[in-house]
Structures are given as C-alpha cells and as structure tokens.
PDB file of C-alpha atoms in Angstrom:
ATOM      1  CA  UNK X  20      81.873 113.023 112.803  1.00  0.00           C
ATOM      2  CA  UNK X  21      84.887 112.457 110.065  1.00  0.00           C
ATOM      3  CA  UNK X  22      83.578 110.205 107.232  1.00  0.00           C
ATOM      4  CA  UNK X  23      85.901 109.035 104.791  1.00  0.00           C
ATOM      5  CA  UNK X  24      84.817 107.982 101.070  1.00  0.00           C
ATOM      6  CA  UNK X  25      86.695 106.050  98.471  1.00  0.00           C
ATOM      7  CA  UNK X  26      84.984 105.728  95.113  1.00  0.00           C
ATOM      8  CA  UNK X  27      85.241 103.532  93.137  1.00  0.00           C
ATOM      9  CA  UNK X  28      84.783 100.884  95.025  1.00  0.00           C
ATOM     10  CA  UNK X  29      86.741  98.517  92.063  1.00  0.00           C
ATOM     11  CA  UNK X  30      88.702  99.810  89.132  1.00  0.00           C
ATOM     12  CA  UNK X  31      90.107  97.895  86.560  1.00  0.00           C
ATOM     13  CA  UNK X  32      92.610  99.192  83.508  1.00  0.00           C
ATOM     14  CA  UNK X  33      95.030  98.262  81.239  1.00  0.00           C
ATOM     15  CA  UNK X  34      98.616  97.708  81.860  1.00  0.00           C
ATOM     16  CA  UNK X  35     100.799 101.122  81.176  1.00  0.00           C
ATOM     17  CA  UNK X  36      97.810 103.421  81.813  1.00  0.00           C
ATOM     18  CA  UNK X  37      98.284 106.476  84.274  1.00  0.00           C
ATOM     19  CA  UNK X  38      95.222 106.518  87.038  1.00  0.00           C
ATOM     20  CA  UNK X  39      94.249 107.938  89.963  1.00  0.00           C
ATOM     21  CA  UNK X  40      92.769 106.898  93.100  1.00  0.00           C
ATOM     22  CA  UNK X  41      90.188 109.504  95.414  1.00  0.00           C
ATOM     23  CA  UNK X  42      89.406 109.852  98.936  1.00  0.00           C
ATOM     24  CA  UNK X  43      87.448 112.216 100.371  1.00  0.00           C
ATOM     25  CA  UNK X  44      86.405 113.282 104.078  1.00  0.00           C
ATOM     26  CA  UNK X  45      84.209 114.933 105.661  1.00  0.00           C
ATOM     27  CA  UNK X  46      85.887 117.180 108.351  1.00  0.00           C
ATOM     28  CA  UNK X  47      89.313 119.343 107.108  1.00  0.00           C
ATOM     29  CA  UNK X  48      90.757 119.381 110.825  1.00  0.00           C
ATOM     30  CA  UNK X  49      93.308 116.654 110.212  1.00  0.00           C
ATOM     31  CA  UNK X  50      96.684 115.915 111.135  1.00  0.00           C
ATOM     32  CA  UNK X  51      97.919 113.791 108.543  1.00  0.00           C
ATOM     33  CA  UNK X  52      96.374 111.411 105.376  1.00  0.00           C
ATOM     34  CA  UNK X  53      97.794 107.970 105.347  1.00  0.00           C
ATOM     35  CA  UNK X  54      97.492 105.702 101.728  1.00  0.00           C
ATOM     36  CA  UNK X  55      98.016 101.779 102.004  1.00  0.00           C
ATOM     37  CA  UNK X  56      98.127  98.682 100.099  1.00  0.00           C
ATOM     38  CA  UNK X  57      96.388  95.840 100.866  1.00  0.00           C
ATOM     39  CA  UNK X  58      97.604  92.595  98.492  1.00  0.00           C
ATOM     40  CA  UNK X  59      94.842  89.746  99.728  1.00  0.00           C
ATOM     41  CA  UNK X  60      94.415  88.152 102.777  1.00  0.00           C
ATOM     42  CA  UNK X  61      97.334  90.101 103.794  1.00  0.00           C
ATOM     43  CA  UNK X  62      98.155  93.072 106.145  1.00  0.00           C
ATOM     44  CA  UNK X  63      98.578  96.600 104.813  1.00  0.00           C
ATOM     45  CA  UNK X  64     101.426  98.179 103.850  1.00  0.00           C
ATOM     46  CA  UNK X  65     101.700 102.443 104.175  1.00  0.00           C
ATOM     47  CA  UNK X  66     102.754 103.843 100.626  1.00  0.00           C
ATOM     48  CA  UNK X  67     102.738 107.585 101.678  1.00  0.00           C
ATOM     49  CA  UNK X  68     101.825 109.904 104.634  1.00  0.00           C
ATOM     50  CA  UNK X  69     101.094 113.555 103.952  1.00  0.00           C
ATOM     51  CA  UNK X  70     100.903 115.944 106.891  1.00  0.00           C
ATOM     52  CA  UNK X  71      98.124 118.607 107.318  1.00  0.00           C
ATOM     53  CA  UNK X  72     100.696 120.854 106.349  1.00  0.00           C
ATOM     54  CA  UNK X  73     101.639 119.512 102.894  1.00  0.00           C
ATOM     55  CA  UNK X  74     100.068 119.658  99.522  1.00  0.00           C
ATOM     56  CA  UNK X  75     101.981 116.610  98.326  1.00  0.00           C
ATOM     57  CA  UNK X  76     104.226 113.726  98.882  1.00  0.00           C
ATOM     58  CA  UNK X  77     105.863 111.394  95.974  1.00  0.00           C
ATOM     59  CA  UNK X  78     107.734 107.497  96.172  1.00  0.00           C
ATOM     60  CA  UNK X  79     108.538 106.103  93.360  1.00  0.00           C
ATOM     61  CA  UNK X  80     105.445 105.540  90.660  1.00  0.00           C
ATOM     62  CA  UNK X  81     103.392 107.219  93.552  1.00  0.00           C
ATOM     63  CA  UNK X  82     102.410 110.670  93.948  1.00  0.00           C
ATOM     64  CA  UNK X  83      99.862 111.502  96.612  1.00  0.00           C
ATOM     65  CA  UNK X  84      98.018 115.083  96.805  1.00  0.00           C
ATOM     66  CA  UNK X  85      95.863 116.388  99.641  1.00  0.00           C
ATOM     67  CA  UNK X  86      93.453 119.473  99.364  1.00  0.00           C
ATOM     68  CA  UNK X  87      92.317 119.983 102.780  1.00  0.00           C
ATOM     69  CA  UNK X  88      89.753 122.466 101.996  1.00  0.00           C
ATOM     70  CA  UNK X  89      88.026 120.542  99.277  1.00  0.00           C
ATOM     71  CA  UNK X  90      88.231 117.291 101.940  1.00  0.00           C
ATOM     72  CA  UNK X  91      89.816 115.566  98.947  1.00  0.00           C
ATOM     73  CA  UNK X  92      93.025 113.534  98.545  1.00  0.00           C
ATOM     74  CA  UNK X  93      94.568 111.552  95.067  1.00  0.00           C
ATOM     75  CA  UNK X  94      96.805 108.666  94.584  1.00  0.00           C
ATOM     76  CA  UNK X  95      98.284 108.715  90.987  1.00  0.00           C
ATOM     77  CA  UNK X  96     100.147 105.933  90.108  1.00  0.00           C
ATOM     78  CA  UNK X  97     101.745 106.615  86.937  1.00  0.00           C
ATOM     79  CA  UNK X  98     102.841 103.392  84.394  1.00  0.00           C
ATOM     80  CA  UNK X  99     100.974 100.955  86.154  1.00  0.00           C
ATOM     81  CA  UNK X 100     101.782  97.409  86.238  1.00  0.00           C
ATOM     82  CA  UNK X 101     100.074  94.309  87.061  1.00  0.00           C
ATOM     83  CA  UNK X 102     101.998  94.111  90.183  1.00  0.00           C
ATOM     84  CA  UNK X 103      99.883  97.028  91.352  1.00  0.00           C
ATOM     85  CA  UNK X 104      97.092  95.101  91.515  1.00  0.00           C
ATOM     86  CA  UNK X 105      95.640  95.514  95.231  1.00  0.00           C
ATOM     87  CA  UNK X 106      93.276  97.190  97.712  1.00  0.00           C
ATOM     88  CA  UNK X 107      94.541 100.889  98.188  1.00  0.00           C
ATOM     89  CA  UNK X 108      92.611 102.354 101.385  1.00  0.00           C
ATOM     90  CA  UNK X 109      93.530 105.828 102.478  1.00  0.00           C
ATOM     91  CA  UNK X 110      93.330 106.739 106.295  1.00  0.00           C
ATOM     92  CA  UNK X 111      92.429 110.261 107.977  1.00  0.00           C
ATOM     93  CA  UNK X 112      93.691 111.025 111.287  1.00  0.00           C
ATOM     94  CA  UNK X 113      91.800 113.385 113.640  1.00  0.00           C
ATOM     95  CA  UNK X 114      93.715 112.699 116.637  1.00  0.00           C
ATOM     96  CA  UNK X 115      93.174 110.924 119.714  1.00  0.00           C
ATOM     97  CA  UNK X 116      95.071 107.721 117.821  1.00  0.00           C
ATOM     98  CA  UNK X 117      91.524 107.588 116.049  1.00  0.00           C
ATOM     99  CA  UNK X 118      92.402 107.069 111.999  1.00  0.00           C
ATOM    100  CA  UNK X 119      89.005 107.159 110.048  1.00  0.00           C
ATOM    101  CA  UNK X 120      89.484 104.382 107.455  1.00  0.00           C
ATOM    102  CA  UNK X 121      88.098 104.562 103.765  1.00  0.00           C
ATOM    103  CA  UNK X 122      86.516 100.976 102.699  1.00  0.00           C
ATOM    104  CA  UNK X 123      89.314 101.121  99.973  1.00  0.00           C
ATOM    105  CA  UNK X 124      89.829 100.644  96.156  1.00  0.00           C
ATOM    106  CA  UNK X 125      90.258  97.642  94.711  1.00  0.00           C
ATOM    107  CA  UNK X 126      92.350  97.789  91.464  1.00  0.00           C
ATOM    108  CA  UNK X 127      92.946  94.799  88.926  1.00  0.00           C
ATOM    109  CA  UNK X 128      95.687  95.861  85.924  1.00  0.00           C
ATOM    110  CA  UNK X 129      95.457  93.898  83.492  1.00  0.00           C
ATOM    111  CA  UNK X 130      98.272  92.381  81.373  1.00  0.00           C
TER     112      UNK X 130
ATOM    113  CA  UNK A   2     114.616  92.196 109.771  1.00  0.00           C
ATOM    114  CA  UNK A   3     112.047  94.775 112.209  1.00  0.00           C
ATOM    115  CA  UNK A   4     108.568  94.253 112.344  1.00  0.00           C
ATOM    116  CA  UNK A   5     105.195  92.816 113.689  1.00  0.00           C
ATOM    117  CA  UNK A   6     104.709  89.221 113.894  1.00  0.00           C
ATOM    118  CA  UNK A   7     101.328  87.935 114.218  1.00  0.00           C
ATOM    119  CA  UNK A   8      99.706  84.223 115.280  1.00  0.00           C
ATOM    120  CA  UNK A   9      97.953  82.348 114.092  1.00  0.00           C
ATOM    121  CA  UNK A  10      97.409  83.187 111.026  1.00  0.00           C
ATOM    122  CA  UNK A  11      94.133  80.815 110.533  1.00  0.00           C
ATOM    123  CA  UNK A  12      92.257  80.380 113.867  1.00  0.00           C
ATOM    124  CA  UNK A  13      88.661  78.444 113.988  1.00  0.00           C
ATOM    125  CA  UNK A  14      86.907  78.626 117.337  1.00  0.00           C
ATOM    126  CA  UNK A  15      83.704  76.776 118.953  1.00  0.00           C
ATOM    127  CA  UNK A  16      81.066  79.384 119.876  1.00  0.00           C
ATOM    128  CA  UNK A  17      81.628  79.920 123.691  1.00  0.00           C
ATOM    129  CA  UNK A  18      85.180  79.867 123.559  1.00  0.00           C
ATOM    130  CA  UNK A  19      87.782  82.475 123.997  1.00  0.00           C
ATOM    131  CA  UNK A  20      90.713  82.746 121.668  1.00  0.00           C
ATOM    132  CA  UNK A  21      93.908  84.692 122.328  1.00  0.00           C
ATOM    133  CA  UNK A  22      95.397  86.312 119.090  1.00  0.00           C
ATOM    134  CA  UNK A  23      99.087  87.407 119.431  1.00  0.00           C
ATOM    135  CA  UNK A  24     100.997  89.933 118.140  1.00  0.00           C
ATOM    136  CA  UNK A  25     104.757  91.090 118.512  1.00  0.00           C
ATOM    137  CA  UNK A  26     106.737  93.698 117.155  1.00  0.00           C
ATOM    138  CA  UNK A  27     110.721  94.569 117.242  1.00  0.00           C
ATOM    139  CA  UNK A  28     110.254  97.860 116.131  1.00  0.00           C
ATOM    140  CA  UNK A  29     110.703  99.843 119.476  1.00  0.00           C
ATOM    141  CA  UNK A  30     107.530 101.507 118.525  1.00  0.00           C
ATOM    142  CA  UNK A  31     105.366 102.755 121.739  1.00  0.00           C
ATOM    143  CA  UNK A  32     101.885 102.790 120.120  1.00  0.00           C
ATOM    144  CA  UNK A  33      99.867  99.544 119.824  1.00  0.00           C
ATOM    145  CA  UNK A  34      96.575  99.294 117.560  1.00  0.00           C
ATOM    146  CA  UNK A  35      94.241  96.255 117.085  1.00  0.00           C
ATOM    147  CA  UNK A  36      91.890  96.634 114.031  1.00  0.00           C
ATOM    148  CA  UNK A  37      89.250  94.764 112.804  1.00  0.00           C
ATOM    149  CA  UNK A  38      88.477  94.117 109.143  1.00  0.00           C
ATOM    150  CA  UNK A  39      85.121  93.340 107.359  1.00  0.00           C
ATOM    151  CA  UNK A  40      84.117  92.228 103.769  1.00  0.00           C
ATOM    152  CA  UNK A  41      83.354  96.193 102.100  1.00  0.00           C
ATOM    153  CA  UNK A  42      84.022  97.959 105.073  1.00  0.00           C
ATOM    154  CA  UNK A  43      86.734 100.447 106.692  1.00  0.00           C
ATOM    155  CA  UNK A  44      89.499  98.931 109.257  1.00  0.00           C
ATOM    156  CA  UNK A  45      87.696  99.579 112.940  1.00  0.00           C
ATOM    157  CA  UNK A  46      89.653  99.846 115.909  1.00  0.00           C
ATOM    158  CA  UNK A  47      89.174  97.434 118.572  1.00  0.00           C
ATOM    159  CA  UNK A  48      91.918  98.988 120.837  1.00  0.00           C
ATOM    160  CA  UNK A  49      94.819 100.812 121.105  1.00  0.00           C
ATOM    161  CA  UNK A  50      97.555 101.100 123.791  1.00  0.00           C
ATOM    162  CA  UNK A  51     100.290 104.157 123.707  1.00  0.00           C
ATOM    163  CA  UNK A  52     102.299 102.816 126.778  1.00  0.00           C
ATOM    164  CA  UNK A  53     103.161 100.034 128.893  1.00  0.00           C
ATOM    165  CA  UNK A  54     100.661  98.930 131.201  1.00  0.00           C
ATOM    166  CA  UNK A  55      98.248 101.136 129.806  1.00  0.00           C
ATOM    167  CA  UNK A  56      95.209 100.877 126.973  1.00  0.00           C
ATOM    168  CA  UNK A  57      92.152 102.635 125.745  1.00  0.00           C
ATOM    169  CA  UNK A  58      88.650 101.035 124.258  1.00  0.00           C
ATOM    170  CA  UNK A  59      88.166 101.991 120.306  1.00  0.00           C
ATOM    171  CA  UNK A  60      85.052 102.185 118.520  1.00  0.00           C
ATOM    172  CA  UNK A  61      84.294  98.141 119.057  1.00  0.00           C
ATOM    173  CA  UNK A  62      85.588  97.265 122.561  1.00  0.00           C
ATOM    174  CA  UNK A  63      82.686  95.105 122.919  1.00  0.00           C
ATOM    175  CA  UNK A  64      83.877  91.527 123.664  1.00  0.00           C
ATOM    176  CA  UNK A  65      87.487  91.991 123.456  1.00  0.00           C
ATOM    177  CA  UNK A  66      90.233  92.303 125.922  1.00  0.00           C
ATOM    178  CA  UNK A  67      94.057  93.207 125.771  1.00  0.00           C
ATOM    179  CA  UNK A  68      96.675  94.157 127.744  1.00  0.00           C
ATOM    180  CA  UNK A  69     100.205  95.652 127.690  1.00  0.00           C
ATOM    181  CA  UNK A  70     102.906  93.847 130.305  1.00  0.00           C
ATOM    182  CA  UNK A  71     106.247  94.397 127.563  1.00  0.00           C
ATOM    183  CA  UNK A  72     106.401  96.790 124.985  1.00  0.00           C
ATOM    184  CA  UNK A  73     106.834  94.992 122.247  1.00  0.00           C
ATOM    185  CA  UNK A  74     103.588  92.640 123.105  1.00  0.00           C
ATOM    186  CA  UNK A  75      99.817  93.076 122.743  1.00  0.00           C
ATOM    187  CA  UNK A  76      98.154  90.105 122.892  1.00  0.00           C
ATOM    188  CA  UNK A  77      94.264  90.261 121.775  1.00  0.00           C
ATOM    189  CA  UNK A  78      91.787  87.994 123.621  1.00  0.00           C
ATOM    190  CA  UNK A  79      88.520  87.593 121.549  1.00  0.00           C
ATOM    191  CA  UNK A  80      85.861  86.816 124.170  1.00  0.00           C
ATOM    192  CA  UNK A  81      82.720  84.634 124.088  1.00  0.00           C
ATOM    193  CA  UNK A  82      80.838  87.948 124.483  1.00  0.00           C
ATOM    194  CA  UNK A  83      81.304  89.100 120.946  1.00  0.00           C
ATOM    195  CA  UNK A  84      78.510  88.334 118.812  1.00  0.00           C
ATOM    196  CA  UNK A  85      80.311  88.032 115.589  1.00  0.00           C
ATOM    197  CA  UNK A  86      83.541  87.467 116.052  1.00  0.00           C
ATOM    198  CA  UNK A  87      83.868  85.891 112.421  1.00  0.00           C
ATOM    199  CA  UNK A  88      86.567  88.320 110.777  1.00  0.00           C
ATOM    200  CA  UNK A  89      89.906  89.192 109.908  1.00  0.00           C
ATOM    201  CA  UNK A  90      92.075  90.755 112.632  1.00  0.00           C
ATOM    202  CA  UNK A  91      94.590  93.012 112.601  1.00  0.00           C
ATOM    203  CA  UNK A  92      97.711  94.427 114.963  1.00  0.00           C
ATOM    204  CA  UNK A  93      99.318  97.162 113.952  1.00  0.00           C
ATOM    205  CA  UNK A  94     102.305  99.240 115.566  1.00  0.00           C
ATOM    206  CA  UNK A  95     103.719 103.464 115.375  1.00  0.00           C
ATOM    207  CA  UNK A  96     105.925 105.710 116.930  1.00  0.00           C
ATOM    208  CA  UNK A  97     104.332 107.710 119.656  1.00  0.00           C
ATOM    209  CA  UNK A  98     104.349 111.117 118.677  1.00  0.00           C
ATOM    210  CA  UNK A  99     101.804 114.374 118.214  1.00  0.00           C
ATOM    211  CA  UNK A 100      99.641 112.100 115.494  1.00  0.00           C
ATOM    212  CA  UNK A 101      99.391 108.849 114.859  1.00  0.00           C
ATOM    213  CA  UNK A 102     101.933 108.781 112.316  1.00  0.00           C
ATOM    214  CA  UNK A 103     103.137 106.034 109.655  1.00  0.00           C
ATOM    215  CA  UNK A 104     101.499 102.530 110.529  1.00  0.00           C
ATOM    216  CA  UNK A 105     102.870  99.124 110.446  1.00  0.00           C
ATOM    217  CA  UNK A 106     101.116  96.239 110.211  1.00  0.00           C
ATOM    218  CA  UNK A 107     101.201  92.571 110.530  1.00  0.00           C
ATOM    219  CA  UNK A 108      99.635  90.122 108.070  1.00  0.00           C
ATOM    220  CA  UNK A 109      96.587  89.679 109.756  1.00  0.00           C
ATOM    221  CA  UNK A 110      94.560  86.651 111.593  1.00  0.00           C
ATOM    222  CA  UNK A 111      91.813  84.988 110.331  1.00  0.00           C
ATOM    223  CA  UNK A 112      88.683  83.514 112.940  1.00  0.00           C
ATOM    224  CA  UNK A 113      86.467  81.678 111.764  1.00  0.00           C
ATOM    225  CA  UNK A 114      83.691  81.058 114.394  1.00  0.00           C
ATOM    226  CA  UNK A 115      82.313  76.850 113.635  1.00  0.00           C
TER     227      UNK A 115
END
C-alpha cells in the first residue's frame, strides 16, 4: 500500500533563504507526482506535476525533482518570500484516480 | 474566468440532519473528486466520478452520497450516517485522461456539526 511522507511537518526561515521541501513514498510504480499550495482555510492550488517519466519540472521560483527509485521527490523554492508562506502537500498517483496525499508542510517566511 | 465554484463556504448542521454541499465547475473537465480534509492529516477521497451518470466509492464512502446528472455538477450530500462529519470539504475537478493528471480545486466548505 503507497504511503506518502512529508517531513517536516512545519518549517520556518528567513526571508531570501533558498529551501527545500521532501516527500517520500513508499511504492515507485507511479504515474505522476503532483505539489500544491494550500494558503489557509482555502483550497489547493497545483504548482507542478512531474510524470513518471521525468526527472524534473521548473515554474518560476519552483523547481520540483522526482527520484523514483529512491521514492523521493523535492520542492526547492529558491529566494523565498513571505508570500510563500503556506501548506505545500505533494500527491502520488498510482492509478485508479486514487492520489495518495502527504499530510503537507507548513512553511512560515519570515520578514 | 474557468473554474470550480463551491457552496457554502461555512455550513453548521444539527446532528441528524443531512446537508447537501455543492460544487460546479466551467472547466469542461470530465473527472470529478470530493476530498475530505482533517487537522494533520492527508486529503482522503470521499468519491470520485469520471463520467456522467456514473461514480465510484473512495477510501471514506461511509455516510456520503453524490451523483452526476450534468457534467459540470457534483453535488455532495453529507448524510446523518457519518459519525464525524465535522471537517473541511473539498471538490476538486481534471481532465480525464491515462492518470489523474493536474487537479483543480475549489476553496473548500467548512461543517461544523452543533
């Protein structure tokens, strides 16, 4: 059964630091890795989607990795800024329209 | 602008009483997802529907209903049945394909069982 792990559970840094986020899972058959942003007592929003084909995908600030053998995946945000301030949760899907959710990252920046 | 629309936003219910939680999307996407979201824990899916008149039980079924009549609706009913229906729901919409693919969400309801 695919078990996905986010640690830690709560970062906090200073403003202009580079940082990086982890997810791991338990089971490497996978079709894609989903990353999201939660901003509170909102809905999510998807920052990046990397197939089970690719090794990385970038947007902006964002660059997200996946090493399927390892079971690991990365979000770096690079510069941050206060307004990055949010739940990140990374998804796994498996198929079947099943995603295996992380419980997510919360992560203050701080001014 | 596209996307999914979801009411109420705040919702307090009586135990005993069903509430219907709504959600509507212009995005033209065939794939329908209700989640559920606890303090600390991973989103769980309640159910999903990849069609039009057509929808399959997730992991936590148990006490809710749906259905599927238009594509762009999927209204979630949130039955007395459920034990602890106290949480923050979510809809969530993609394009039907081989996987899952990208996921958009609404901003969420909030029930509060009194």
């Amino acid at each position: 059964k695919q078990e996905v792990t986010q640690i830690p559970a709560a970062l906090s840094v200073p403003e202009g630091e580079n940082l990086v986020l982890n997810c791991s899972f338990t089971d490497s058959a996978i079709y894609n890795l989903q990353w999201f942003r939660q901003d509170p007592g909102k809905g999510l929003t998807s920052l990046l989607l990397i197939q089970s084909s690719q090794r990385e995908q970038t947007s902006g600030r964002l660059n997200a990795s996946l090493d399927k053998s390892s079971g690991r995946s990365t979000l770096y945000i690079a510069a941050s800024q206060p307004g990055d301030s949010a739940t990140y949760l990374c998804a796994v899907d498996g198929g079947n329209y099943q995603l295996i959710w992380g419980a997510g990252t919360k992560l203050i920046i701080k001014p | 602008d596209g996307g999914i629309t979801q009411s109420p936003k705040y919702l307090f219910r009586k135990e005993g009483q069903n509430v219907t939680l709504s959600c509507e999307q212009n995005l033209n996407h065939d794939a329908m997802y209700w989640y559920r979201q606890d303090p600390g824990q991973g989103l769980r899916l309640i159910y999903y529907s990849q069609i039009v008149n057509d929808f399959q039980k997730g992991d936590i079924a148990e006490g809710y209903s749906v259905s599927r009549e238009k594509k762009e609706s999927f209204p979630l009913t949130v039955t007395s049945a459920q034990k602890n229906p106290t949480a923050f729901y979510l809809c969530a919409s993609s394009q039907q394909g081989a996987d899952t693919g990208e996921l958009f969400f609404g901003e969420g309801s909030r029930l509060t069982v009194l």
